[in-house]
CSV table of N, CA and C in Angstrom, one decimal:
chain,number,residue,atom,x,y,z
A,1,MET,N,-41.9,-40.0,-80.3
A,1,MET,CA,-41.7,-39.2,-81.4
A,1,MET,C,-42.2,-37.8,-81.2
A,2,HIS,N,-41.4,-36.8,-81.6
A,2,HIS,CA,-41.8,-35.5,-81.4
A,2,HIS,C,-42.3,-34.9,-82.7
A,3,ARG,N,-43.3,-34.0,-82.5
A,3,ARG,CA,-43.8,-33.4,-83.7
A,3,ARG,C,-43.1,-32.0,-83.9
A,4,ARG,N,-42.9,-31.7,-85.2
A,4,ARG,CA,-42.2,-30.5,-85.5
A,4,ARG,C,-43.3,-29.4,-85.6
A,5,LEU,N,-42.9,-28.2,-84.9
A,5,LEU,CA,-43.9,-27.1,-84.9
A,5,LEU,C,-43.4,-26.0,-85.7
A,6,ARG,N,-44.4,-25.2,-86.2
A,6,ARG,CA,-44.1,-24.0,-87.0
A,6,ARG,C,-43.7,-22.9,-86.0
A,7,PRO,N,-42.8,-22.0,-86.4
A,7,PRO,CA,-42.4,-20.9,-85.5
A,7,PRO,C,-43.5,-20.2,-84.8
A,8,ASP,N,-44.7,-20.0,-85.5
A,8,ASP,CA,-45.8,-19.3,-85.0
A,8,ASP,C,-46.5,-20.1,-83.9
A,9,GLN,N,-46.2,-21.4,-83.8
A,9,GLN,CA,-46.9,-22.2,-82.8
A,9,GLN,C,-46.1,-22.3,-81.5
A,10,LEU,N,-44.9,-21.8,-81.5
A,10,LEU,CA,-44.0,-21.9,-80.3
A,10,LEU,C,-44.4,-20.9,-79.3
A,11,SER,N,-45.0,-21.3,-78.2
A,11,SER,CA,-45.3,-20.4,-77.0
A,11,SER,C,-46.2,-19.2,-77.4
A,12,SER,N,-47.0,-19.4,-78.4
A,12,SER,CA,-47.9,-18.3,-78.8
A,12,SER,C,-49.1,-18.2,-77.9
A,13,PRO,N,-49.5,-17.0,-77.4
A,13,PRO,CA,-50.7,-16.9,-76.5
A,13,PRO,C,-51.9,-17.6,-77.1
A,14,GLY,N,-52.6,-18.4,-76.3
A,14,GLY,CA,-53.8,-19.0,-76.7
A,14,GLY,C,-53.6,-20.3,-77.6
A,15,SER,N,-52.4,-20.6,-77.8
A,15,SER,CA,-52.1,-21.8,-78.7
A,15,SER,C,-52.5,-23.1,-78.0
A,16,SER,N,-53.0,-24.0,-78.7
A,16,SER,CA,-53.4,-25.3,-78.1
A,16,SER,C,-52.3,-26.3,-78.3
A,17,VAL,N,-51.2,-26.0,-78.9
A,17,VAL,CA,-50.1,-26.9,-79.1
A,17,VAL,C,-49.2,-26.9,-77.8
A,18,LEU,N,-48.2,-27.8,-77.8
A,18,LEU,CA,-47.3,-27.9,-76.7
A,18,LEU,C,-46.6,-26.6,-76.5
A,19,PRO,N,-46.4,-26.2,-75.2
A,19,PRO,CA,-45.6,-25.0,-75.0
A,19,PRO,C,-44.1,-25.2,-75.4
A,20,LYS,N,-43.4,-24.1,-75.6
A,20,LYS,CA,-42.1,-24.1,-76.1
A,20,LYS,C,-41.2,-25.1,-75.4
A,21,GLU,N,-41.3,-25.1,-74.0
A,21,GLU,CA,-40.4,-25.9,-73.2
A,21,GLU,C,-40.6,-27.4,-73.5
A,22,SER,N,-41.8,-27.8,-73.9
A,22,SER,CA,-42.1,-29.2,-74.2
A,22,SER,C,-41.9,-29.7,-75.6
A,23,ALA,N,-41.7,-28.7,-76.5
A,23,ALA,CA,-41.5,-29.0,-77.9
A,23,ALA,C,-40.1,-29.4,-78.2
A,24,VAL,N,-39.7,-30.7,-78.2
A,24,VAL,CA,-38.4,-31.1,-78.3
A,24,VAL,C,-38.2,-31.4,-79.8
A,25,PRO,N,-37.2,-30.7,-80.5
A,25,PRO,CA,-37.0,-30.9,-81.9
A,25,PRO,C,-36.3,-32.3,-82.1
A,26,ASP,N,-36.4,-32.7,-83.4
A,26,ASP,CA,-35.8,-34.0,-83.8
A,26,ASP,C,-34.3,-33.9,-83.6
A,27,THR,N,-33.7,-32.8,-83.8
A,27,THR,CA,-32.2,-32.6,-83.6
A,27,THR,C,-32.0,-31.4,-82.7
A,28,ALA,N,-31.5,-31.6,-81.5
A,28,ALA,CA,-31.3,-30.5,-80.6
A,28,ALA,C,-30.0,-29.7,-80.8
A,29,VAL,N,-30.1,-28.5,-80.6
A,29,VAL,CA,-28.9,-27.6,-80.6
A,29,VAL,C,-27.9,-28.0,-79.5
A,30,VAL,N,-26.7,-28.1,-79.7
A,30,VAL,CA,-25.7,-28.5,-78.8
A,30,VAL,C,-25.0,-27.3,-78.1
A,31,SER,N,-25.2,-27.1,-76.8
A,31,SER,CA,-24.5,-26.0,-76.1
A,31,SER,C,-23.2,-26.5,-75.6
A,32,PHE,N,-22.2,-25.7,-75.8
A,32,PHE,CA,-20.8,-26.0,-75.3
A,32,PHE,C,-20.7,-25.7,-73.9
A,33,SER,N,-21.7,-25.0,-73.3
A,33,SER,CA,-21.6,-24.7,-71.8
A,33,SER,C,-22.3,-25.7,-71.0
A,34,SER,N,-23.0,-26.7,-71.6
A,34,SER,CA,-23.7,-27.7,-70.9
A,34,SER,C,-22.7,-28.9,-70.5
A,35,THR,N,-23.2,-29.8,-69.7
A,35,THR,CA,-22.4,-30.9,-69.2
A,35,THR,C,-22.0,-31.7,-70.4
A,36,PRO,N,-20.7,-32.1,-70.6
A,36,PRO,CA,-20.3,-32.9,-71.7
A,36,PRO,C,-20.8,-34.3,-71.7
A,37,LEU,N,-20.9,-34.9,-72.9
A,37,LEU,CA,-21.3,-36.3,-73.0
A,37,LEU,C,-20.2,-37.2,-72.3
A,38,SER,N,-19.0,-36.8,-72.5
A,38,SER,CA,-17.9,-37.6,-71.8
A,38,SER,C,-16.7,-36.7,-71.7
A,39,GLU,N,-15.7,-37.2,-70.9
A,39,GLU,CA,-14.4,-36.5,-70.8
A,39,GLU,C,-13.3,-37.5,-70.7
A,40,SER,N,-12.2,-37.3,-71.4
A,40,SER,CA,-11.1,-38.2,-71.5
A,40,SER,C,-9.8,-37.4,-71.3
A,41,ALA,N,-8.8,-38.1,-70.8
A,41,ALA,CA,-7.5,-37.5,-70.7
A,41,ALA,C,-6.5,-38.5,-71.3
A,42,ARG,N,-5.4,-37.9,-71.9
A,42,ARG,CA,-4.4,-38.8,-72.4
A,42,ARG,C,-3.1,-38.0,-72.4
A,43,ARG,N,-2.0,-38.8,-72.3
A,43,ARG,CA,-0.7,-38.3,-72.5
A,43,ARG,C,-0.3,-38.6,-74.0
A,44,LEU,N,-0.1,-37.6,-74.7
A,44,LEU,CA,0.1,-37.8,-76.2
A,44,LEU,C,1.4,-38.6,-76.5
A,45,ARG,N,2.4,-38.4,-75.6
A,45,ARG,CA,3.7,-39.2,-75.8
A,45,ARG,C,3.4,-40.7,-75.8
A,46,ASP,N,2.3,-41.1,-75.3
A,46,ASP,CA,2.0,-42.6,-75.3
A,46,ASP,C,1.7,-43.1,-76.7
A,47,LEU,N,1.4,-42.2,-77.6
A,47,LEU,CA,1.1,-42.6,-79.0
A,47,LEU,C,2.5,-42.6,-79.8
A,48,PRO,N,2.8,-43.8,-80.3
A,48,PRO,CA,4.1,-43.9,-81.0
A,48,PRO,C,4.4,-42.9,-82.1
A,49,ASP,N,5.6,-42.4,-82.1
A,49,ASP,CA,6.1,-41.6,-83.2
A,49,ASP,C,5.2,-40.3,-83.5
A,50,ARG,N,4.5,-39.8,-82.5
A,50,ARG,CA,3.7,-38.7,-82.6
A,50,ARG,C,4.3,-37.4,-82.1
A,51,VAL,N,4.9,-37.4,-80.9
A,51,VAL,CA,5.4,-36.2,-80.2
A,51,VAL,C,6.8,-35.9,-80.7
A,52,VAL,N,7.0,-34.7,-81.1
A,52,VAL,CA,8.3,-34.2,-81.5
A,52,VAL,C,9.1,-33.5,-80.4
A,53,ASP,N,8.3,-32.8,-79.5
A,53,ASP,CA,9.0,-32.1,-78.4
A,53,ASP,C,8.0,-31.9,-77.3
A,54,GLY,N,8.5,-32.0,-76.0
A,54,GLY,CA,7.7,-31.9,-74.8
A,54,GLY,C,7.0,-33.1,-74.4
A,55,ASP,N,6.0,-32.9,-73.5
A,55,ASP,CA,5.2,-34.0,-73.0
A,55,ASP,C,3.8,-33.6,-72.9
A,56,PRO,N,3.1,-33.3,-74.0
A,56,PRO,CA,1.8,-32.7,-73.9
A,56,PRO,C,0.7,-33.7,-73.4
A,57,HIS,N,-0.1,-33.2,-72.6
A,57,HIS,CA,-1.3,-33.9,-72.0
A,57,HIS,C,-2.5,-33.2,-72.5
A,58,HIS,N,-3.5,-34.0,-72.9
A,58,HIS,CA,-4.8,-33.5,-73.5
A,58,HIS,C,-5.9,-33.9,-72.6
A,59,VAL,N,-6.9,-33.0,-72.5
A,59,VAL,CA,-8.2,-33.3,-71.9
A,59,VAL,C,-9.2,-33.0,-72.9
A,60,THR,N,-10.1,-33.9,-73.2
A,60,THR,CA,-11.1,-33.6,-74.2
A,60,THR,C,-12.5,-33.9,-73.6
A,61,GLN,N,-13.4,-32.9,-73.8
A,61,GLN,CA,-14.8,-33.0,-73.4
A,61,GLN,C,-15.6,-33.1,-74.6
A,62,MET,N,-16.2,-34.2,-74.9
A,62,MET,CA,-17.1,-34.4,-76.1
A,62,MET,C,-18.4,-33.8,-75.8
A,63,ARG,N,-18.9,-33.0,-76.8
A,63,ARG,CA,-20.2,-32.4,-76.7
A,63,ARG,C,-21.2,-33.0,-77.7
A,64,PHE,N,-20.6,-33.6,-78.8
A,64,PHE,CA,-21.5,-34.1,-79.8
A,64,PHE,C,-20.7,-35.2,-80.6
A,65,GLU,N,-21.5,-36.3,-81.0
A,65,GLU,CA,-20.9,-37.3,-81.9
A,65,GLU,C,-22.1,-37.8,-82.8
A,66,SER,N,-21.9,-37.7,-84.1
A,66,SER,CA,-22.9,-38.2,-85.0
A,66,SER,C,-23.1,-39.7,-84.8
A,67,PRO,N,-24.2,-40.2,-85.2
A,67,PRO,CA,-24.5,-41.7,-85.1
A,67,PRO,C,-23.4,-42.5,-85.7
A,68,ASP,N,-22.8,-42.1,-86.8
A,68,ASP,CA,-21.7,-42.9,-87.5
A,68,ASP,C,-20.3,-42.5,-87.0
A,69,GLY,N,-20.2,-41.6,-86.0
A,69,GLY,CA,-18.9,-41.2,-85.5
A,69,GLY,C,-18.1,-40.3,-86.4
A,70,ALA,N,-18.5,-40.0,-87.5
A,70,ALA,CA,-17.7,-39.2,-88.5
A,70,ALA,C,-17.6,-37.8,-88.1
A,71,LEU,N,-18.6,-37.2,-87.4
A,71,LEU,CA,-18.6,-35.8,-87.0
A,71,LEU,C,-18.6,-35.8,-85.5
A,72,ILE,N,-17.6,-35.1,-84.9
A,72,ILE,CA,-17.6,-34.9,-83.5
A,72,ILE,C,-17.3,-33.4,-83.2
A,73,ALA,N,-17.7,-33.0,-82.0
A,73,ALA,CA,-17.4,-31.6,-81.5
A,73,ALA,C,-17.2,-31.7,-80.0
A,74,GLY,N,-16.4,-30.7,-79.5
A,74,GLY,CA,-16.2,-30.7,-78.1
A,74,GLY,C,-15.2,-29.6,-77.7
A,75,THR,N,-14.6,-29.7,-76.6
A,75,THR,CA,-13.7,-28.8,-76.0
A,75,THR,C,-12.4,-29.5,-75.6
A,76,TRP,N,-11.3,-29.0,-76.0
A,76,TRP,CA,-10.0,-29.7,-75.8
A,76,TRP,C,-9.0,-28.7,-75.1
A,77,THR,N,-8.2,-29.3,-74.2
A,77,THR,CA,-7.2,-28.5,-73.6
A,77,THR,C,-5.9,-29.3,-73.7
A,78,SER,N,-4.8,-28.6,-74.0
A,78,SER,CA,-3.5,-29.3,-74.1
A,78,SER,C,-2.4,-28.4,-73.4
A,79,THR,N,-1.5,-29.2,-72.7
A,79,THR,CA,-0.3,-28.5,-72.2
A,79,THR,C,0.7,-28.4,-73.3
A,80,PRO,N,1.8,-27.6,-73.1
A,80,PRO,CA,2.7,-27.3,-74.2
A,80,PRO,C,3.4,-28.6,-74.7
A,81,GLY,N,3.7,-28.5,-76.0
A,81,GLY,CA,4.4,-29.6,-76.7
A,81,GLY,C,4.3,-29.4,-78.2
A,82,ARG,N,4.9,-30.3,-78.9
A,82,ARG,CA,4.9,-30.2,-80.4
A,82,ARG,C,4.7,-31.7,-80.9
A,83,TRP,N,3.7,-31.9,-81.8
A,83,TRP,CA,3.5,-33.2,-82.3
A,83,TRP,C,3.0,-33.1,-83.8
A,84,ARG,N,3.1,-34.3,-84.4
A,84,ARG,CA,2.7,-34.4,-85.8
A,84,ARG,C,1.1,-34.3,-85.8
A,85,ALA,N,0.6,-33.5,-86.7
A,85,ALA,CA,-0.8,-33.3,-86.8
A,85,ALA,C,-1.5,-34.6,-87.2
A,86,PHE,N,-2.7,-34.8,-86.7
A,86,PHE,CA,-3.5,-36.0,-87.1
A,86,PHE,C,-4.0,-35.7,-88.5
A,87,THR,N,-4.2,-36.7,-89.3
A,87,THR,CA,-4.7,-36.5,-90.7
A,87,THR,C,-6.0,-37.2,-90.9
A,88,ASP,N,-6.5,-37.2,-92.1
A,88,ASP,CA,-7.8,-37.8,-92.5
A,88,ASP,C,-9.0,-37.2,-91.7
A,89,ARG,N,-8.9,-35.9,-91.7
A,89,ARG,CA,-10.0,-35.1,-91.0
A,89,ARG,C,-10.0,-33.7,-91.5
A,90,ASP,N,-11.2,-33.0,-91.4
A,90,ASP,CA,-11.3,-31.6,-91.4
A,90,ASP,C,-11.5,-31.1,-90.0
A,91,GLU,N,-10.9,-30.0,-89.6
A,91,GLU,CA,-11.1,-29.6,-88.2
A,91,GLU,C,-11.3,-28.0,-88.2
A,92,PHE,N,-12.3,-27.6,-87.6
A,92,PHE,CA,-12.6,-26.2,-87.3
A,92,PHE,C,-12.3,-25.9,-85.8
A,93,CYS,N,-11.6,-24.9,-85.5
A,93,CYS,CA,-11.2,-24.6,-84.1
A,93,CYS,C,-11.5,-23.1,-83.8
A,94,THR,N,-11.8,-22.9,-82.6
A,94,THR,CA,-11.9,-21.5,-82.0
A,94,THR,C,-11.0,-21.6,-80.7
A,95,ILE,N,-10.0,-20.8,-80.6
A,95,ILE,CA,-9.1,-20.8,-79.5
A,95,ILE,C,-9.8,-20.0,-78.4
A,96,LEU,N,-10.0,-20.6,-77.2
A,96,LEU,CA,-10.6,-19.9,-76.1
A,96,LEU,C,-9.5,-19.2,-75.2
A,97,SER,N,-8.4,-19.9,-75.0
A,97,SER,CA,-7.3,-19.4,-74.2
A,97,SER,C,-6.0,-20.1,-74.7
A,98,GLY,N,-4.9,-19.4,-74.5
A,98,GLY,CA,-3.6,-20.0,-74.8
A,98,GLY,C,-3.0,-19.5,-76.1
A,99,HIS,N,-2.1,-20.2,-76.6
A,99,HIS,CA,-1.3,-19.8,-77.8
A,99,HIS,C,-0.8,-21.1,-78.5
A,100,VAL,N,-1.1,-21.2,-79.8
A,100,VAL,CA,-0.7,-22.3,-80.6
A,100,VAL,C,0.0,-21.9,-81.9
A,101,ARG,N,0.7,-22.8,-82.5
A,101,ARG,CA,1.3,-22.5,-83.8
A,101,ARG,C,1.1,-23.8,-84.6
A,102,LEU,N,0.6,-23.7,-85.8
A,102,LEU,CA,0.5,-24.8,-86.8
A,102,LEU,C,1.6,-24.5,-87.8
A,103,VAL,N,2.4,-25.5,-88.1
A,103,VAL,CA,3.5,-25.4,-89.0
A,103,VAL,C,3.3,-26.5,-90.1
A,104,ASP,N,3.2,-26.1,-91.4
A,104,ASP,CA,3.0,-27.1,-92.4
A,104,ASP,C,4.4,-27.7,-92.8
A,105,GLU,N,4.4,-28.8,-93.6
A,105,GLU,CA,5.6,-29.5,-93.9
A,105,GLU,C,6.6,-28.7,-94.7
A,106,ASP,N,6.1,-27.6,-95.3
A,106,ASP,CA,7.1,-26.6,-96.0
A,106,ASP,C,7.7,-25.6,-95.0
A,107,GLY,N,7.3,-25.7,-93.7
A,107,GLY,CA,7.8,-24.7,-92.8
A,107,GLY,C,7.0,-23.4,-92.6
A,108,VAL,N,5.9,-23.3,-93.3
A,108,VAL,CA,5.0,-22.1,-93.1
A,108,VAL,C,4.3,-22.2,-91.8
A,109,ALA,N,4.5,-21.2,-90.9
A,109,ALA,CA,3.9,-21.2,-89.6
A,109,ALA,C,2.7,-20.2,-89.5
A,110,ARG,N,1.7,-20.6,-88.8
A,110,ARG,CA,0.5,-19.8,-88.5
A,110,ARG,C,0.3,-19.8,-87.0
A,111,THR,N,0.2,-18.6,-86.4
A,111,THR,CA,0.0,-18.6,-84.9
A,111,THR,C,-1.4,-18.1,-84.6
A,112,PHE,N,-2.0,-18.8,-83.6
A,112,PHE,CA,-3.3,-18.5,-83.1
A,112,PHE,C,-3.4,-18.3,-81.6
A,113,LYS,N,-4.2,-17.3,-81.2
A,113,LYS,CA,-4.4,-17.0,-79.8
A,113,LYS,C,-5.9,-16.9,-79.5
A,114,ALA,N,-6.2,-16.7,-78.2
A,114,ALA,CA,-7.6,-16.5,-77.8
A,114,ALA,C,-8.4,-15.6,-78.7
A,115,GLY,N,-9.5,-16.1,-79.1
A,115,GLY,CA,-10.4,-15.4,-80.0
A,115,GLY,C,-10.2,-15.7,-81.5
A,116,ASP,N,-9.1,-16.4,-81.8
A,116,ASP,CA,-8.9,-16.7,-83.2
A,116,ASP,C,-9.7,-18.0,-83.6
A,117,ALA,N,-10.1,-18.1,-84.8
A,117,ALA,CA,-10.8,-19.3,-85.4
A,117,ALA,C,-10.1,-19.6,-86.7
A,118,PHE,N,-10.0,-20.9,-86.9
A,118,PHE,CA,-9.4,-21.4,-88.2
A,118,PHE,C,-9.8,-22.8,-88.5
A,119,MET,N,-9.5,-23.1,-89.8
A,119,MET,CA,-9.9,-24.4,-90.3
A,119,MET,C,-8.7,-25.2,-90.8
A,120,ILE,N,-8.5,-26.4,-90.4
A,120,ILE,CA,-7.4,-27.3,-90.9
A,120,ILE,C,-8.1,-28.3,-91.9
A,121,PRO,N,-7.8,-28.1,-93.2
A,121,PRO,CA,-8.5,-29.1,-94.1
A,121,PRO,C,-7.8,-30.4,-94.1
A,122,ASN,N,-8.6,-31.4,-94.5
A,122,ASN,CA,-8.1,-32.8,-94.7
A,122,ASN,C,-7.0,-32.7,-95.7
A,123,GLY,N,-5.9,-33.4,-95.4
A,123,GLY,CA,-4.7,-33.3,-96.3
A,123,GLY,C,-3.6,-32.5,-95.7
A,124,PHE,N,-3.9,-31.7,-94.7
A,124,PHE,CA,-2.8,-30.9,-94.0
A,124,PHE,C,-1.8,-31.8,-93.5
A,125,ARG,N,-0.5,-31.5,-93.7
A,125,ARG,CA,0.6,-32.3,-93.2
A,125,ARG,C,1.5,-31.3,-92.5
A,126,GLY,N,1.8,-31.5,-91.2
A,126,GLY,CA,2.6,-30.6,-90.4
A,126,GLY,C,2.5,-30.9,-88.9
A,127,TRP,N,2.7,-29.9,-88.1
A,127,TRP,CA,2.8,-30.0,-86.7
A,127,TRP,C,1.9,-29.0,-86.0
A,128,TRP,N,1.4,-29.5,-84.8
A,128,TRP,CA,0.8,-28.6,-83.8
A,128,TRP,C,1.9,-28.3,-82.8
A,129,GLU,N,1.9,-27.0,-82.4
A,129,GLU,CA,2.8,-26.6,-81.4
A,129,GLU,C,2.0,-25.8,-80.4
A,130,VAL,N,1.9,-26.3,-79.2
A,130,VAL,CA,1.2,-25.6,-78.1
A,130,VAL,C,2.3,-24.9,-77.3
A,131,ILE,N,2.2,-23.5,-77.4
A,131,ILE,CA,3.3,-22.7,-76.8
A,131,ILE,C,3.0,-22.4,-75.3
A,132,GLU,N,1.7,-22.2,-75.1
A,132,GLU,CA,1.2,-22.1,-73.7
A,132,GLU,C,-0.1,-22.9,-73.6
A,133,THR,N,-0.4,-23.5,-72.4
A,133,THR,CA,-1.6,-24.3,-72.3
A,133,THR,C,-2.7,-23.6,-73.0
A,134,THR,N,-3.4,-24.4,-73.8
A,134,THR,CA,-4.4,-23.9,-74.7
A,134,THR,C,-5.7,-24.7,-74.6
A,135,THR,N,-6.9,-24.0,-74.6
A,135,THR,CA,-8.2,-24.6,-74.7
A,135,THR,C,-8.9,-24.1,-75.9
A,136,LYS,N,-9.5,-25.0,-76.6
A,136,LYS,CA,-10.2,-24.7,-77.9
A,136,LYS,C,-11.5,-25.4,-77.9
A,137,HIS,N,-12.5,-24.9,-78.7
A,137,HIS,CA,-13.7,-25.6,-79.1
A,137,HIS,C,-13.3,-26.2,-80.5
A,138,PHE,N,-13.8,-27.3,-80.8
A,138,PHE,CA,-13.5,-27.9,-82.1
A,138,PHE,C,-14.7,-28.6,-82.7
A,139,VAL,N,-14.7,-28.7,-84.0
A,139,VAL,CA,-15.6,-29.6,-84.8
A,139,VAL,C,-14.7,-30.3,-85.8
A,140,ILE,N,-14.8,-31.7,-85.7
A,140,ILE,CA,-14.0,-32.5,-86.6
A,140,ILE,C,-14.9,-33.4,-87.4
A,141,ARG,N,-14.6,-33.5,-88.7
A,141,ARG,CA,-15.2,-34.4,-89.6
A,141,ARG,C,-14.2,-35.4,-90.0
A,142,HIS,N,-14.3,-36.6,-89.6
A,142,HIS,CA,-13.3,-37.7,-90.0
A,142,HIS,C,-13.6,-38.2,-91.4
A,143,HIS,N,-12.5,-38.5,-92.0
A,143,HIS,CA,-12.6,-39.1,-93.4
A,143,HIS,C,-12.0,-40.5,-93.3
A,144,PRO,N,-12.5,-41.4,-94.1
A,144,PRO,CA,-12.0,-42.8,-94.0
A,144,PRO,C,-10.5,-42.8,-94.4
A,145,THR,N,-9.7,-43.6,-93.7
A,145,THR,CA,-8.3,-43.7,-94.0
A,145,THR,C,-8.1,-44.4,-95.3
A,146,ALA,N,-7.1,-44.0,-96.1
A,146,ALA,CA,-6.8,-44.7,-97.3
A,146,ALA,C,-6.2,-46.0,-96.9
A,147,GLY,N,-6.6,-47.1,-97.5
A,147,GLY,CA,-6.0,-48.3,-97.1
A,147,GLY,C,-6.3,-49.4,-98.0
């Protein structure tokens, strides 16, 4: 068990508490530049009735997963293609490279490129379209599926 330290106790000269390097907090900050927890690859066309156009391949590096699995974060790369968006989740994204378009079921399209950040709320119905190979950081909060 780690003890929580006050900010004035962290690496202060003459302090008798643990130095900053040894003071491990109860919940550590997650760096997206560190080694991922896991990495997986998949061909999205292998999921039935998902892909509308192309043959997108995804690589996902997981950086964080909450104990209950409801909150995840990581880095994702996709080759071009178009597919039905996954539902039952909130997703925040920052595009690192590439070019994507999100099109809702009414046909309203939003385009995002490197440096753009956006939120896809639970309930969004539409399509992801990767126009050029894209890498993003993401944070997803899963919601229980209605059933």
